[in-house]
Amino acid sequence: MDWETFEKHKAFAGEKKPSMLRRRVGHDYEQRCVYLITMTVEGRRPLLGRLVGDAEAECGSPDAPHIELSPLGQQVRDMWEAISEYYPEVRVLATMVMPDHLHGILFVERPMPQPLGMVIKGFKAGCNKAYRQALAAGLCPPMLQHCCSKETTSKGNPQTTSKEGFLFSRNYNDHILEGEGELERWFRYLADNPRRLAVKRQHPEFFTIVRDVRIGEWSCQTVGNQYLLSYPEKAAVIVHSAYNDEEFEKRKAQWLALAARGGVLISAAVATREKEVMREAMNRGYRLIALRENGFPPLYKPAGESFAACSKGTLLQISPWEHHMNRRTISREQCLQLNRLAEWIAEQ
């Protein structure tokens, strides 16, 4: 299945709605499209399998990280891959069952009589049945009290509603295919999930969101190696518009030389030339502190090269502000605040 095939038939979508679980506003979920679906087990319980293997093992070797599915996990995988038997308009392109969640890629090849949500609803119904059978047979642990959800009565009073009979949490996350190369990235992401989980378990401190970290006058959120804050040699990468080409190249060489000696570069990387310096430093595997305008959502995970840098302890991400779902351009005042934060860190 190549990109040209999808592009020819317009199997991609338009503008996103910035939300983890809400559907995209204005998108027709009955029409031809490709989706990356993610759904999590209620309470994030590892009912579907367990991670085995060595995070350092080479891909393809018997010791490489992989998921050993539980009987319930095998049933979930089989039901996902059988979706086409019940919904012939939908083809399953990929499946990755993790201990506490599922990723899958679906291709709606032709218009459906009902939206995609009904497909997911039918799949979840089958999973719930398998889960209840496993519970009855004593093959799954019962739901703990803290995994129950809070709902509201008609009079507005909170009540606890048991989720015991439901395997997956309410709703799901979808990504819609939008551009060339994205589908291949999805395939790689699914295949790489076990290794990523193994790396995170090997270095949990580098992937944990730490909130209310006091840095100077700021209360910040961080993800990554906090020890980078205490490195003795640090520099703030701030490129002023007044710099001419010669001055910029001189400063760039100084910054990269400092990083090559084991120092840490700090930047919000807002200006194009700041991005250039941080990009080259990232490519060389140098130590970086990246300042963000947006904070971190509850289930934030670094992606791509940021994930690799976090796993090696060469990256710390910092935001002095809470996470938001709004699409907005960083303001001049925010840029100045982030530059002050970078300079403060560099001087410590």
Coordinates of C-alpha atoms in Angstrom, one line a residue:
M1 CA 0.0 0.0 0.0
D2 CA 1.9 3.1 -1.2
W3 CA 1.2 6.8 -0.8
E4 CA 0.2 7.3 -4.4
T5 CA -2.7 4.9 -4.0
F6 CA -4.0 6.9 -1.1
E7 CA -3.4 10.3 -2.7
K8 CA -5.1 9.3 -5.9
H9 CA -8.3 8.5 -4.0
K10 CA -8.0 11.3 -1.5
A11 CA -7.6 9.0 1.5
F12 CA -6.6 11.8 3.8
A13 CA -8.2 14.6 5.7
G14 CA -8.2 18.3 6.4
E15 CA -7.9 20.5 9.5
K16 CA -7.4 18.9 12.9
K17 CA -9.3 19.7 16.1
P18 CA -6.7 19.8 18.9
S19 CA -8.0 17.2 21.2
M20 CA -7.0 13.7 22.4
L21 CA -10.4 12.1 22.4
R22 CA -12.9 14.3 20.6
R23 CA -13.5 13.6 16.9
R24 CA -12.4 16.1 14.3
V25 CA -14.9 18.8 13.7
G26 CA -16.1 18.9 10.1
H27 CA -14.6 15.5 9.2
D28 CA -16.9 12.9 7.5
Y29 CA -16.2 9.6 9.4
E30 CA -18.2 7.6 6.8
Q31 CA -16.0 8.5 3.9
R32 CA -12.8 7.0 2.5
C33 CA -9.9 7.7 4.8
V34 CA -7.0 6.1 6.8
Y35 CA -6.9 6.3 10.6
L36 CA -4.4 5.5 13.4
I37 CA -6.6 4.4 16.3
T38 CA -5.4 4.2 19.9
M39 CA -7.5 2.9 22.8
T40 CA -6.4 2.2 26.4
V41 CA -7.4 -0.5 28.9
E42 CA -9.7 0.9 31.7
G43 CA -7.4 1.9 34.5
R44 CA -4.3 1.3 32.3
R45 CA -4.1 -2.2 33.7
P46 CA -1.7 -4.5 31.8
L47 CA -4.3 -7.1 30.9
L48 CA -3.3 -7.7 27.3
G49 CA 0.2 -9.0 27.8
R50 CA 3.7 -8.4 29.1
L51 CA 6.9 -6.9 27.8
V52 CA 9.8 -9.3 27.3
G53 CA 13.2 -8.8 25.8
D54 CA 16.2 -6.5 26.2
A55 CA 16.1 -2.8 25.4
E56 CA 19.6 -3.0 24.1
A57 CA 19.1 -6.0 21.8
E58 CA 19.2 -5.5 18.1
C59 CA 15.9 -5.3 16.2
G60 CA 15.0 -8.7 14.8
S61 CA 17.0 -10.7 17.3
P62 CA 15.2 -13.2 19.6
D63 CA 16.0 -10.9 22.6
A64 CA 14.6 -7.8 21.1
P65 CA 11.7 -6.2 23.1
H66 CA 8.3 -7.6 22.2
I67 CA 4.9 -8.2 23.7
E68 CA 4.0 -11.6 24.9
L69 CA 0.2 -11.5 24.7
S70 CA -2.1 -12.9 27.4
P71 CA -5.0 -15.1 26.2
L72 CA -7.2 -12.0 26.5
G73 CA -4.7 -10.0 24.5
Q74 CA -4.7 -12.7 21.8
Q75 CA -8.5 -12.5 21.6
V76 CA -8.3 -8.7 21.3
R77 CA -5.8 -8.9 18.5
D78 CA -7.8 -11.5 16.6
M79 CA -11.0 -9.4 16.9
W80 CA -9.2 -6.3 15.7
E81 CA -7.8 -8.1 12.7
A82 CA -11.2 -9.6 11.9
I83 CA -12.9 -6.2 11.6
S84 CA -13.2 -6.6 7.8
E85 CA -15.4 -9.6 8.3
Y86 CA -18.0 -7.5 9.9
Y87 CA -17.3 -4.2 8.1
P88 CA -16.2 -5.0 4.6
E89 CA -15.6 -1.4 3.7
V90 CA -12.7 -1.3 6.3
R91 CA -9.3 -2.9 5.9
V92 CA -6.9 -3.5 8.8
L93 CA -3.5 -2.3 7.8
A94 CA -1.6 -2.8 11.1
T95 CA -2.1 -3.9 14.7
M96 CA 0.1 -3.5 17.8
V97 CA -1.3 -4.8 21.1
M98 CA 0.6 -3.4 24.1
P99 CA 0.0 -4.5 27.7
D100 CA -2.4 -1.7 28.5
H101 CA -3.4 -0.3 25.2
L102 CA -3.9 -1.0 21.5
H103 CA -2.7 0.8 18.3
G104 CA -4.2 0.0 15.0
I105 CA -4.3 1.4 11.5
L106 CA -7.6 1.2 9.6
F107 CA -8.3 2.0 5.9
V108 CA -11.9 2.9 5.1
E109 CA -11.7 1.9 1.4
R110 CA -15.1 3.1 0.4
P111 CA -18.0 5.1 2.0
M112 CA -19.7 3.3 4.9
P113 CA -23.4 3.3 5.8
Q114 CA -22.3 4.3 9.3
P115 CA -19.5 6.4 10.8
L116 CA -16.2 4.9 12.0
G117 CA -17.3 5.2 15.6
M118 CA -19.8 2.4 15.1
V119 CA -16.9 0.2 13.9
I120 CA -15.0 0.9 17.1
K121 CA -18.1 0.4 19.2
G122 CA -18.7 -3.0 17.7
F123 CA -15.1 -4.0 18.3
K124 CA -15.2 -2.8 21.9
A125 CA -18.4 -4.8 22.5
G126 CA -16.7 -8.0 21.4
C127 CA -13.7 -7.2 23.7
N128 CA -16.0 -6.5 26.6
K129 CA -17.6 -9.9 26.1
A130 CA -14.2 -11.6 26.1
Y131 CA -13.1 -9.7 29.1
R132 CA -16.2 -10.7 31.1
Q133 CA -15.7 -14.3 30.2
A134 CA -12.1 -14.0 31.4
L135 CA -13.2 -12.4 34.6
A136 CA -15.7 -15.2 35.2
A137 CA -13.0 -17.8 34.6
G138 CA -10.7 -16.1 37.0
L139 CA -8.2 -15.3 34.3
C140 CA -8.2 -11.5 34.9
P141 CA -7.9 -9.5 38.2
P142 CA -11.0 -7.6 39.2
M143 CA -11.2 -3.8 38.8
L144 CA -9.8 -2.0 41.8
Q145 CA -11.9 0.7 43.4
H146 CA -9.6 3.6 42.3
C147 CA -10.1 2.6 38.7
C148 CA -13.8 3.3 38.9
S149 CA -15.1 6.5 37.2
K150 CA -17.1 9.4 38.6
E151 CA -20.4 10.2 36.9
T152 CA -23.2 12.6 37.8
T153 CA -26.8 11.9 38.6
S154 CA -29.7 13.8 37.1
K155 CA -29.7 15.9 40.2
G156 CA -26.1 16.9 39.8
N157 CA -24.8 14.7 42.6
P158 CA -21.6 12.6 41.9
Q159 CA -21.8 8.9 42.0
T160 CA -19.3 6.1 41.4
T161 CA -20.0 3.9 38.5
S162 CA -18.2 0.6 38.1
K163 CA -16.4 -0.1 34.9
E164 CA -15.9 -3.7 35.8
G165 CA -17.6 -5.1 32.6
F166 CA -15.6 -2.8 30.2
L167 CA -12.2 -3.7 28.9
F168 CA -11.3 -0.4 27.2
S169 CA -11.7 3.2 28.5
R170 CA -14.5 5.3 27.2
N171 CA -13.8 6.8 23.7
Y172 CA -10.6 6.5 21.7
N173 CA -8.0 8.6 20.0
D174 CA -7.8 8.9 16.2
H175 CA -5.2 10.4 13.9
I176 CA -6.2 11.0 10.3
L177 CA -3.8 10.5 7.4
E178 CA -2.8 13.9 6.0
G179 CA 0.4 13.9 4.1
E180 CA 3.0 11.9 2.2
G181 CA 5.3 9.8 4.3
E182 CA 2.9 9.8 7.3
L183 CA 1.7 6.3 6.8
E184 CA 5.2 4.9 6.8
R185 CA 5.9 6.8 10.0
W186 CA 2.8 5.2 11.6
F187 CA 4.0 1.7 10.6
R188 CA 7.4 2.4 12.1
Y189 CA 5.8 3.9 15.3
L190 CA 3.6 0.8 15.9
A191 CA 6.5 -1.6 15.2
D192 CA 8.8 0.4 17.6
N193 CA 6.3 0.5 20.5
P194 CA 7.8 -2.5 22.5
R195 CA 11.3 -1.1 22.2
R196 CA 10.1 2.4 23.3
L197 CA 8.4 0.8 26.3
A198 CA 11.5 -1.1 27.2
V199 CA 13.6 2.0 27.1
K200 CA 11.1 3.9 29.2
R201 CA 11.2 1.2 31.8
Q202 CA 15.0 1.2 31.8
H203 CA 15.1 5.0 32.4
P204 CA 11.8 6.0 33.9
E205 CA 13.2 9.1 35.4
F206 CA 13.9 10.5 31.9
F207 CA 10.2 10.1 30.8
T208 CA 8.3 11.3 33.8
I209 CA 6.5 14.6 33.9
V210 CA 7.7 16.5 36.9
R211 CA 5.6 19.4 37.9
D212 CA 6.1 22.5 40.1
V213 CA 9.9 22.4 39.6
R214 CA 11.3 25.7 41.0
I215 CA 13.8 27.3 38.5
G216 CA 14.6 30.8 39.5
E217 CA 11.4 32.8 39.6
W218 CA 9.5 30.2 37.5
S219 CA 7.4 27.2 38.6
C220 CA 8.0 24.8 35.7
Q221 CA 7.1 21.4 34.3
T222 CA 10.0 19.2 33.0
V223 CA 10.5 16.0 31.1
G224 CA 14.0 14.5 30.7
N225 CA 17.3 14.6 32.5
Q226 CA 17.1 17.2 35.3
Y227 CA 20.8 16.7 36.0
L228 CA 21.5 18.8 32.9
L229 CA 20.4 21.9 35.0
S230 CA 23.5 21.4 37.3
Y231 CA 26.1 20.9 34.6
P232 CA 28.9 23.5 35.2
E233 CA 29.2 24.7 31.5
K234 CA 26.0 25.9 29.9
A235 CA 25.1 28.5 27.3
A236 CA 21.8 30.2 26.3
V237 CA 21.3 30.1 22.5
I238 CA 19.6 33.4 21.8
V239 CA 20.1 34.9 18.3
H240 CA 19.2 38.6 18.2
S241 CA 17.9 40.1 14.9
A242 CA 20.8 42.6 15.1
Y243 CA 23.4 39.9 14.5
N244 CA 24.9 39.9 11.0
D245 CA 25.9 36.7 9.2
E246 CA 29.5 36.9 10.4
E247 CA 28.6 37.4 14.1
F248 CA 26.0 34.6 14.0
E249 CA 28.5 32.1 12.5
K250 CA 31.0 33.1 15.2
R251 CA 28.5 32.6 18.0
K252 CA 27.3 29.4 16.5
A253 CA 30.8 28.0 16.4
Q254 CA 31.3 29.0 20.0
W255 CA 28.0 27.3 21.1
L256 CA 28.7 24.1 19.3
A257 CA 32.3 24.0 20.6
L258 CA 30.9 24.3 24.2
A259 CA 28.5 21.5 23.6
A260 CA 31.2 19.3 22.0
R261 CA 33.2 19.7 25.3
G262 CA 30.2 18.3 27.2
G263 CA 28.4 21.5 28.0
V264 CA 24.7 22.1 27.7
L265 CA 22.9 24.4 25.2
I266 CA 19.6 26.1 26.3
S267 CA 17.1 27.6 24.0
A268 CA 13.4 28.1 23.1
A269 CA 14.5 27.8 19.5
V270 CA 11.9 30.4 18.3
A271 CA 14.1 32.2 15.7
T272 CA 15.2 30.4 12.6
R273 CA 18.9 30.7 13.4
E274 CA 18.2 29.4 17.0
K275 CA 16.5 26.4 15.4
E276 CA 19.6 25.9 13.2
V277 CA 22.0 25.8 16.1
M278 CA 19.8 23.4 18.2
R279 CA 19.1 21.2 15.2
E280 CA 22.8 20.7 14.5
A281 CA 23.5 20.1 18.2
M282 CA 20.7 17.5 18.3
N283 CA 22.1 15.8 15.2
R284 CA 25.5 15.6 16.9
G285 CA 24.0 14.1 20.0
Y286 CA 25.0 17.0 22.3
R287 CA 23.3 17.9 25.6
L288 CA 20.3 20.2 25.2
I289 CA 17.7 22.0 27.3
A290 CA 14.7 22.8 25.2
L291 CA 12.2 25.5 26.5
R292 CA 8.6 25.1 25.4
E293 CA 5.7 27.6 25.2
N294 CA 3.3 24.8 25.9
G295 CA 3.4 22.4 28.9
F296 CA 2.9 18.7 28.9
P297 CA -0.4 16.8 28.6
P298 CA -1.0 14.1 31.2
L299 CA 0.1 11.2 29.0
Y300 CA 2.9 13.1 27.2
K301 CA 5.6 11.0 25.6
P302 CA 8.6 12.4 23.7
A303 CA 8.6 11.3 20.0
G304 CA 11.2 10.5 17.5
E305 CA 14.6 12.0 18.1
S306 CA 13.4 13.6 21.3
F307 CA 12.6 10.2 22.6
A308 CA 16.1 8.9 21.6
A309 CA 17.7 11.9 23.3
C310 CA 15.7 11.5 26.5
S311 CA 16.7 7.8 26.6
K312 CA 20.4 8.8 26.5
G313 CA 19.9 11.5 29.1
T314 CA 21.0 14.3 26.7
L315 CA 17.7 16.2 26.7
L316 CA 15.6 18.1 29.2
Q317 CA 12.4 19.8 28.1
I318 CA 11.0 22.6 30.3
S319 CA 7.9 24.7 30.2
P320 CA 7.0 27.5 32.7
W321 CA 3.3 27.3 31.6
E322 CA 0.6 24.7 31.8
H323 CA -0.4 22.6 28.8
H324 CA -3.2 23.9 26.6
M325 CA -5.0 22.6 23.5
N326 CA -5.3 26.0 21.7
R327 CA -3.6 26.7 18.4
R328 CA -1.8 29.9 18.9
T329 CA 1.5 31.6 17.9
I330 CA 3.9 32.3 20.7
S331 CA 3.8 36.0 21.8
R332 CA 6.7 38.3 22.0
E333 CA 6.3 38.6 25.7
Q334 CA 6.5 34.8 26.0
C335 CA 9.6 34.7 23.9
L336 CA 11.3 37.3 26.2
Q337 CA 10.3 35.2 29.2
L338 CA 11.7 32.0 27.8
N339 CA 14.9 33.9 26.9
R340 CA 15.2 35.2 30.4
L341 CA 14.7 31.6 31.7
A342 CA 17.4 30.3 29.3
E343 CA 19.8 33.0 30.5
W344 CA 19.0 32.3 34.2
I345 CA 19.7 28.6 33.8
A346 CA 22.9 29.3 31.9
E347 CA 24.2 31.5 34.7
Q348 CA 23.7 28.9 37.5

